Amino acid sequence: MTDVDERAASKSAAEHGDFAEMIEAFRELRDALCTVNPPADQLADATDTLRLMTARLREFAAPEGSRPARRDGVPDRFVTHPVLVPYTSVRTGETMTGSVEFTIAHLGGVGVHGGVVTMMFDDVLGTFVAECGQPDCVTAYLKVDYRSPTPIERKLRLTGRIDRIDGRKVVVSGEIRDGESVCAQAEALFLRVRQGQR
């Protein structure tokens, strides 16, 4: 790696870290909005403040491919994406283990909203498939069984495994556990896109 390459990599890492801090601040705001009941005389001022910040950020609109929230190749892309659920994972061959902790913003009727669980599986398993040497795959099928309410504000165990690879098709499964209790199980089919489809 040349000096120029090293400086570019260092700058990219710094930018990624700074953006991730802003995303974390956004998540704190999102969680706060789910737990507060401001007095009426404070709502207009708070709303104006949020709209001013939105307008300020829109001044930095960037083309697809250079947006940290959706940049291909960024490790742990969920860190810089405001909607995806943060998690940690370690891959060993064709299996994965990790952890996830949902917040008050993810709460549904009882436990974590089922749609949030499904979105997390789609992201976790899709990233896992790519890390296993199957890039440029899209979700063709995703089935989730909800076995018990998924709790918030508790570290949960994630697992995933590659069940089968057949040409362009990758079959994968995953699970969320709270201790010994299975919260949700997923099975998915990812399909590698043909050249020219992206």
PDB file of C-alpha atoms in Angstrom:
ATOM      1  CA  MET A   1       0.000   0.000   0.000  1.00  0.00           C
ATOM      2  CA  THR A   2       1.385   3.420  -0.968  1.00  0.00           C
ATOM      3  CA  ASP A   3       1.480   6.480   1.302  1.00  0.00           C
ATOM      4  CA  VAL A   4      -1.422   7.929  -0.704  1.00  0.00           C
ATOM      5  CA  ASP A   5      -3.415   4.712  -0.250  1.00  0.00           C
ATOM      6  CA  GLU A   6      -2.704   4.707   3.495  1.00  0.00           C
ATOM      7  CA  ARG A   7      -3.806   8.336   3.868  1.00  0.00           C
ATOM      8  CA  ALA A   8      -6.987   7.621   1.897  1.00  0.00           C
ATOM      9  CA  ALA A   9      -7.757   4.554   4.004  1.00  0.00           C
ATOM     10  CA  SER A  10      -7.134   6.515   7.207  1.00  0.00           C
ATOM     11  CA  LYS A  11      -9.404   9.337   6.043  1.00  0.00           C
ATOM     12  CA  SER A  12     -12.132   6.858   5.062  1.00  0.00           C
ATOM     13  CA  ALA A  13     -11.968   5.180   8.469  1.00  0.00           C
ATOM     14  CA  ALA A  14     -12.182   8.533  10.247  1.00  0.00           C
ATOM     15  CA  GLU A  15     -15.167   9.617   8.152  1.00  0.00           C
ATOM     16  CA  HIS A  16     -16.853   6.283   8.800  1.00  0.00           C
ATOM     17  CA  GLY A  17     -16.360   6.688  12.558  1.00  0.00           C
ATOM     18  CA  ASP A  18     -17.682  10.254  12.594  1.00  0.00           C
ATOM     19  CA  PHE A  19     -20.756   9.282  10.582  1.00  0.00           C
ATOM     20  CA  ALA A  20     -21.370   6.287  12.849  1.00  0.00           C
ATOM     21  CA  GLU A  21     -21.389   8.629  15.858  1.00  0.00           C
ATOM     22  CA  MET A  22     -24.066  10.748  14.195  1.00  0.00           C
ATOM     23  CA  ILE A  23     -26.146   7.639  13.452  1.00  0.00           C
ATOM     24  CA  GLU A  24     -25.862   6.590  17.099  1.00  0.00           C
ATOM     25  CA  ALA A  25     -27.094  10.053  18.141  1.00  0.00           C
ATOM     26  CA  PHE A  26     -30.027   9.631  15.748  1.00  0.00           C
ATOM     27  CA  ARG A  27     -30.882   6.282  17.342  1.00  0.00           C
ATOM     28  CA  GLU A  28     -30.830   7.905  20.781  1.00  0.00           C
ATOM     29  CA  LEU A  29     -33.274  10.530  19.478  1.00  0.00           C
ATOM     30  CA  ARG A  30     -35.484   7.823  17.964  1.00  0.00           C
ATOM     31  CA  ASP A  31     -35.608   5.919  21.265  1.00  0.00           C
ATOM     32  CA  ALA A  32     -36.370   9.126  23.175  1.00  0.00           C
ATOM     33  CA  LEU A  33     -39.285   9.898  20.855  1.00  0.00           C
ATOM     34  CA  CYS A  34     -40.788   6.529  21.820  1.00  0.00           C
ATOM     35  CA  THR A  35     -40.727   7.285  25.544  1.00  0.00           C
ATOM     36  CA  VAL A  36     -41.682  10.965  25.937  1.00  0.00           C
ATOM     37  CA  ASN A  37     -44.839  13.061  26.125  1.00  0.00           C
ATOM     38  CA  PRO A  38     -43.727  16.704  25.753  1.00  0.00           C
ATOM     39  CA  PRO A  39     -46.044  19.520  26.799  1.00  0.00           C
ATOM     40  CA  ALA A  40     -47.898  21.181  23.949  1.00  0.00           C
ATOM     41  CA  ASP A  41     -45.990  24.459  24.289  1.00  0.00           C
ATOM     42  CA  GLN A  42     -42.684  22.616  23.660  1.00  0.00           C
ATOM     43  CA  LEU A  43     -43.735  20.552  20.652  1.00  0.00           C
ATOM     44  CA  ALA A  44     -43.572  23.313  18.033  1.00  0.00           C
ATOM     45  CA  ASP A  45     -40.060  24.358  19.077  1.00  0.00           C
ATOM     46  CA  ALA A  46     -38.799  20.750  19.108  1.00  0.00           C
ATOM     47  CA  THR A  47     -40.389  20.075  15.711  1.00  0.00           C
ATOM     48  CA  ASP A  48     -38.791  23.204  14.216  1.00  0.00           C
ATOM     49  CA  THR A  49     -35.390  22.135  15.568  1.00  0.00           C
ATOM     50  CA  LEU A  50     -35.691  18.710  13.935  1.00  0.00           C
ATOM     51  CA  ARG A  51     -36.764  20.217  10.616  1.00  0.00           C
ATOM     52  CA  LEU A  52     -33.869  22.659  10.678  1.00  0.00           C
ATOM     53  CA  MET A  53     -31.421  19.787  11.201  1.00  0.00           C
ATOM     54  CA  THR A  54     -33.056  17.828   8.367  1.00  0.00           C
ATOM     55  CA  ALA A  55     -32.693  20.813   6.040  1.00  0.00           C
ATOM     56  CA  ARG A  56     -29.055  21.237   7.071  1.00  0.00           C
ATOM     57  CA  LEU A  57     -28.234  17.599   6.337  1.00  0.00           C
ATOM     58  CA  ARG A  58     -29.923  17.765   2.936  1.00  0.00           C
ATOM     59  CA  GLU A  59     -27.325  20.339   1.920  1.00  0.00           C
ATOM     60  CA  PHE A  60     -24.851  17.429   1.820  1.00  0.00           C
ATOM     61  CA  ALA A  61     -26.854  15.154  -0.486  1.00  0.00           C
ATOM     62  CA  ALA A  62     -24.513  12.688  -2.211  1.00  0.00           C
ATOM     63  CA  PRO A  63     -24.847  10.352  -5.204  1.00  0.00           C
ATOM     64  CA  GLU A  64     -25.497   6.648  -4.751  1.00  0.00           C
ATOM     65  CA  GLY A  65     -22.233   4.846  -4.014  1.00  0.00           C
ATOM     66  CA  SER A  66     -20.742   7.649  -1.931  1.00  0.00           C
ATOM     67  CA  ARG A  67     -23.339   7.701   0.860  1.00  0.00           C
ATOM     68  CA  PRO A  68     -21.906   6.166   4.063  1.00  0.00           C
ATOM     69  CA  ALA A  69     -25.339   4.847   5.025  1.00  0.00           C
ATOM     70  CA  ARG A  70     -25.465   2.643   1.910  1.00  0.00           C
ATOM     71  CA  ARG A  71     -21.889   2.319   0.714  1.00  0.00           C
ATOM     72  CA  ASP A  72     -21.008  -1.137  -0.570  1.00  0.00           C
ATOM     73  CA  GLY A  73     -17.963  -2.691   1.041  1.00  0.00           C
ATOM     74  CA  VAL A  74     -18.243  -0.819   4.355  1.00  0.00           C
ATOM     75  CA  PRO A  75     -17.656  -3.346   7.166  1.00  0.00           C
ATOM     76  CA  ASP A  76     -20.637  -3.575   9.532  1.00  0.00           C
ATOM     77  CA  ARG A  77     -22.713  -1.352   7.269  1.00  0.00           C
ATOM     78  CA  PHE A  78     -25.542  -1.337   9.833  1.00  0.00           C
ATOM     79  CA  VAL A  79     -23.297   0.916  11.957  1.00  0.00           C
ATOM     80  CA  THR A  80     -23.759   3.730   9.453  1.00  0.00           C
ATOM     81  CA  HIS A  81     -27.341   2.955   8.441  1.00  0.00           C
ATOM     82  CA  PRO A  82     -30.053   4.732  10.474  1.00  0.00           C
ATOM     83  CA  VAL A  83     -32.673   1.985  10.057  1.00  0.00           C
ATOM     84  CA  LEU A  84     -30.786  -1.318  10.317  1.00  0.00           C
ATOM     85  CA  VAL A  85     -30.520  -2.993  13.735  1.00  0.00           C
ATOM     86  CA  PRO A  86     -26.951  -3.050  15.116  1.00  0.00           C
ATOM     87  CA  TYR A  87     -25.509  -6.476  15.900  1.00  0.00           C
ATOM     88  CA  THR A  88     -22.158  -8.201  16.308  1.00  0.00           C
ATOM     89  CA  SER A  89     -21.151 -11.435  14.607  1.00  0.00           C
ATOM     90  CA  VAL A  90     -18.235 -13.795  14.074  1.00  0.00           C
ATOM     91  CA  ARG A  91     -18.091 -16.167  11.125  1.00  0.00           C
ATOM     92  CA  THR A  92     -16.453 -19.585  11.346  1.00  0.00           C
ATOM     93  CA  GLY A  93     -16.543 -21.314   7.987  1.00  0.00           C
ATOM     94  CA  GLU A  94     -20.198 -21.657   7.015  1.00  0.00           C
ATOM     95  CA  THR A  95     -21.596 -20.825  10.451  1.00  0.00           C
ATOM     96  CA  MET A  96     -22.050 -17.537  12.298  1.00  0.00           C
ATOM     97  CA  THR A  97     -22.604 -16.569  15.923  1.00  0.00           C
ATOM     98  CA  GLY A  98     -23.318 -13.131  17.305  1.00  0.00           C
ATOM     99  CA  SER A  99     -25.521 -10.976  19.481  1.00  0.00           C
ATOM    100  CA  VAL A 100     -28.183  -8.308  19.093  1.00  0.00           C
ATOM    101  CA  GLU A 101     -29.991  -5.985  21.485  1.00  0.00           C
ATOM    102  CA  PHE A 102     -33.273  -4.358  20.495  1.00  0.00           C
ATOM    103  CA  THR A 103     -34.477  -1.068  21.972  1.00  0.00           C
ATOM    104  CA  ILE A 104     -37.777   0.555  22.894  1.00  0.00           C
ATOM    105  CA  ALA A 105     -38.040   1.835  19.311  1.00  0.00           C
ATOM    106  CA  HIS A 106     -38.387  -1.774  18.106  1.00  0.00           C
ATOM    107  CA  LEU A 107     -41.253  -2.653  20.449  1.00  0.00           C
ATOM    108  CA  GLY A 108     -44.439  -4.094  18.968  1.00  0.00           C
ATOM    109  CA  GLY A 109     -47.553  -5.393  20.718  1.00  0.00           C
ATOM    110  CA  VAL A 110     -45.676  -7.980  22.782  1.00  0.00           C
ATOM    111  CA  GLY A 111     -41.899  -7.882  22.502  1.00  0.00           C
ATOM    112  CA  VAL A 112     -40.029  -6.769  19.392  1.00  0.00           C
ATOM    113  CA  HIS A 113     -42.227  -6.013  16.373  1.00  0.00           C
ATOM    114  CA  GLY A 114     -42.273  -8.981  14.002  1.00  0.00           C
ATOM    115  CA  GLY A 115     -41.395  -6.794  11.029  1.00  0.00           C
ATOM    116  CA  VAL A 116     -38.244  -5.593  12.776  1.00  0.00           C
ATOM    117  CA  VAL A 117     -37.199  -9.190  13.483  1.00  0.00           C
ATOM    118  CA  THR A 118     -37.713 -10.065   9.809  1.00  0.00           C
ATOM    119  CA  MET A 119     -35.722  -7.035   8.632  1.00  0.00           C
ATOM    120  CA  MET A 120     -32.878  -7.953  10.987  1.00  0.00           C
ATOM    121  CA  PHE A 121     -32.771 -11.544   9.691  1.00  0.00           C
ATOM    122  CA  ASP A 122     -32.725 -10.265   6.093  1.00  0.00           C
ATOM    123  CA  ASP A 123     -29.761  -8.016   6.860  1.00  0.00           C
ATOM    124  CA  VAL A 124     -27.847 -10.469   9.061  1.00  0.00           C
ATOM    125  CA  LEU A 125     -28.255 -13.469   6.780  1.00  0.00           C
ATOM    126  CA  GLY A 126     -27.631 -11.481   3.600  1.00  0.00           C
ATOM    127  CA  THR A 127     -24.397 -10.064   5.012  1.00  0.00           C
ATOM    128  CA  PHE A 128     -23.387 -13.526   6.205  1.00  0.00           C
ATOM    129  CA  VAL A 129     -23.958 -14.980   2.717  1.00  0.00           C
ATOM    130  CA  ALA A 130     -21.746 -12.272   1.209  1.00  0.00           C
ATOM    131  CA  GLU A 131     -19.009 -12.935   3.795  1.00  0.00           C
ATOM    132  CA  CYS A 132     -19.106 -16.620   2.824  1.00  0.00           C
ATOM    133  CA  GLY A 133     -17.941 -15.761  -0.675  1.00  0.00           C
ATOM    134  CA  GLN A 134     -21.340 -15.353  -2.322  1.00  0.00           C
ATOM    135  CA  PRO A 135     -21.478 -11.626  -3.198  1.00  0.00           C
ATOM    136  CA  ASP A 136     -24.127  -9.834  -5.261  1.00  0.00           C
ATOM    137  CA  CYS A 137     -26.980 -11.898  -3.835  1.00  0.00           C
ATOM    138  CA  VAL A 138     -30.531 -10.682  -3.264  1.00  0.00           C
ATOM    139  CA  THR A 139     -33.269 -12.104  -1.082  1.00  0.00           C
ATOM    140  CA  ALA A 140     -35.556 -14.393  -3.057  1.00  0.00           C
ATOM    141  CA  TYR A 141     -37.411 -15.936  -0.111  1.00  0.00           C
ATOM    142  CA  LEU A 142     -37.469 -15.347   3.652  1.00  0.00           C
ATOM    143  CA  LYS A 143     -39.659 -17.208   6.146  1.00  0.00           C
ATOM    144  CA  VAL A 144     -39.664 -16.358   9.858  1.00  0.00           C
ATOM    145  CA  ASP A 145     -41.263 -18.418  12.636  1.00  0.00           C
ATOM    146  CA  TYR A 146     -41.924 -16.467  15.828  1.00  0.00           C
ATOM    147  CA  ARG A 147     -41.477 -18.956  18.665  1.00  0.00           C
ATOM    148  CA  SER A 148     -41.743 -16.626  21.671  1.00  0.00           C
ATOM    149  CA  PRO A 149     -41.791 -12.852  22.276  1.00  0.00           C
ATOM    150  CA  THR A 150     -38.416 -11.299  21.512  1.00  0.00           C
ATOM    151  CA  PRO A 151     -37.469  -9.038  24.448  1.00  0.00           C
ATOM    152  CA  ILE A 152     -36.015  -5.539  24.239  1.00  0.00           C
ATOM    153  CA  GLU A 153     -33.030  -4.145  26.161  1.00  0.00           C
ATOM    154  CA  ARG A 154     -31.439  -7.558  26.594  1.00  0.00           C
ATOM    155  CA  LYS A 155     -28.491  -9.099  24.766  1.00  0.00           C
ATOM    156  CA  LEU A 156     -29.757 -11.960  22.596  1.00  0.00           C
ATOM    157  CA  ARG A 157     -27.802 -14.676  20.812  1.00  0.00           C
ATOM    158  CA  LEU A 158     -27.726 -14.856  17.010  1.00  0.00           C
ATOM    159  CA  THR A 159     -26.761 -17.902  14.971  1.00  0.00           C
ATOM    160  CA  GLY A 160     -26.696 -18.574  11.251  1.00  0.00           C
ATOM    161  CA  ARG A 161     -25.520 -21.272   8.889  1.00  0.00           C
ATOM    162  CA  ILE A 162     -25.237 -21.973   5.195  1.00  0.00           C
ATOM    163  CA  ASP A 163     -27.437 -25.000   4.533  1.00  0.00           C
ATOM    164  CA  ARG A 164     -26.848 -25.423   0.805  1.00  0.00           C
ATOM    165  CA  ILE A 165     -25.265 -23.757  -2.221  1.00  0.00           C
ATOM    166  CA  ASP A 166     -26.636 -24.769  -5.587  1.00  0.00           C
ATOM    167  CA  GLY A 167     -25.263 -22.680  -8.440  1.00  0.00           C
ATOM    168  CA  ARG A 168     -26.695 -19.169  -8.014  1.00  0.00           C
ATOM    169  CA  LYS A 169     -28.875 -20.269  -5.070  1.00  0.00           C
ATOM    170  CA  VAL A 170     -27.775 -20.049  -1.431  1.00  0.00           C
ATOM    171  CA  VAL A 171     -30.035 -21.531   1.268  1.00  0.00           C
ATOM    172  CA  VAL A 172     -29.354 -20.201   4.761  1.00  0.00           C
ATOM    173  CA  SER A 173     -30.998 -20.361   8.183  1.00  0.00           C
ATOM    174  CA  GLY A 174     -30.766 -18.374  11.397  1.00  0.00           C
ATOM    175  CA  GLU A 175     -32.032 -18.131  14.936  1.00  0.00           C
ATOM    176  CA  ILE A 176     -32.449 -15.656  17.802  1.00  0.00           C
ATOM    177  CA  ARG A 177     -32.294 -16.992  21.356  1.00  0.00           C
ATOM    178  CA  ASP A 178     -32.864 -15.474  24.777  1.00  0.00           C
ATOM    179  CA  GLY A 179     -30.876 -17.854  26.916  1.00  0.00           C
ATOM    180  CA  GLU A 180     -32.363 -21.282  26.214  1.00  0.00           C
ATOM    181  CA  SER A 181     -35.577 -19.848  24.794  1.00  0.00           C
ATOM    182  CA  VAL A 182     -35.899 -19.667  20.999  1.00  0.00           C
ATOM    183  CA  CYS A 183     -37.414 -16.302  20.048  1.00  0.00           C
ATOM    184  CA  ALA A 184     -37.452 -16.633  16.264  1.00  0.00           C
ATOM    185  CA  GLN A 185     -36.132 -18.864  13.501  1.00  0.00           C
ATOM    186  CA  ALA A 186     -35.604 -17.987   9.855  1.00  0.00           C
ATOM    187  CA  GLU A 187     -34.902 -19.785   6.623  1.00  0.00           C
ATOM    188  CA  ALA A 188     -34.003 -17.904   3.471  1.00  0.00           C
ATOM    189  CA  LEU A 189     -33.021 -18.294  -0.141  1.00  0.00           C
ATOM    190  CA  PHE A 190     -30.575 -15.794  -1.604  1.00  0.00           C
ATOM    191  CA  LEU A 191     -30.033 -15.621  -5.335  1.00  0.00           C
ATOM    192  CA  ARG A 192     -26.888 -14.330  -7.004  1.00  0.00           C
ATOM    193  CA  VAL A 193     -27.859 -11.734  -9.602  1.00  0.00           C
ATOM    194  CA  ARG A 194     -26.763 -12.273 -13.171  1.00  0.00           C
ATOM    195  CA  GLN A 195     -24.235  -9.955 -14.768  1.00  0.00           C
ATOM    196  CA  GLY A 196     -25.941  -6.792 -15.914  1.00  0.00           C
ATOM    197  CA  GLN A 197     -28.886  -7.097 -13.498  1.00  0.00           C
ATOM    198  CA  ARG A 198     -27.464  -4.715 -10.883  1.00  0.00           C
TER     199      ARG A 198
END
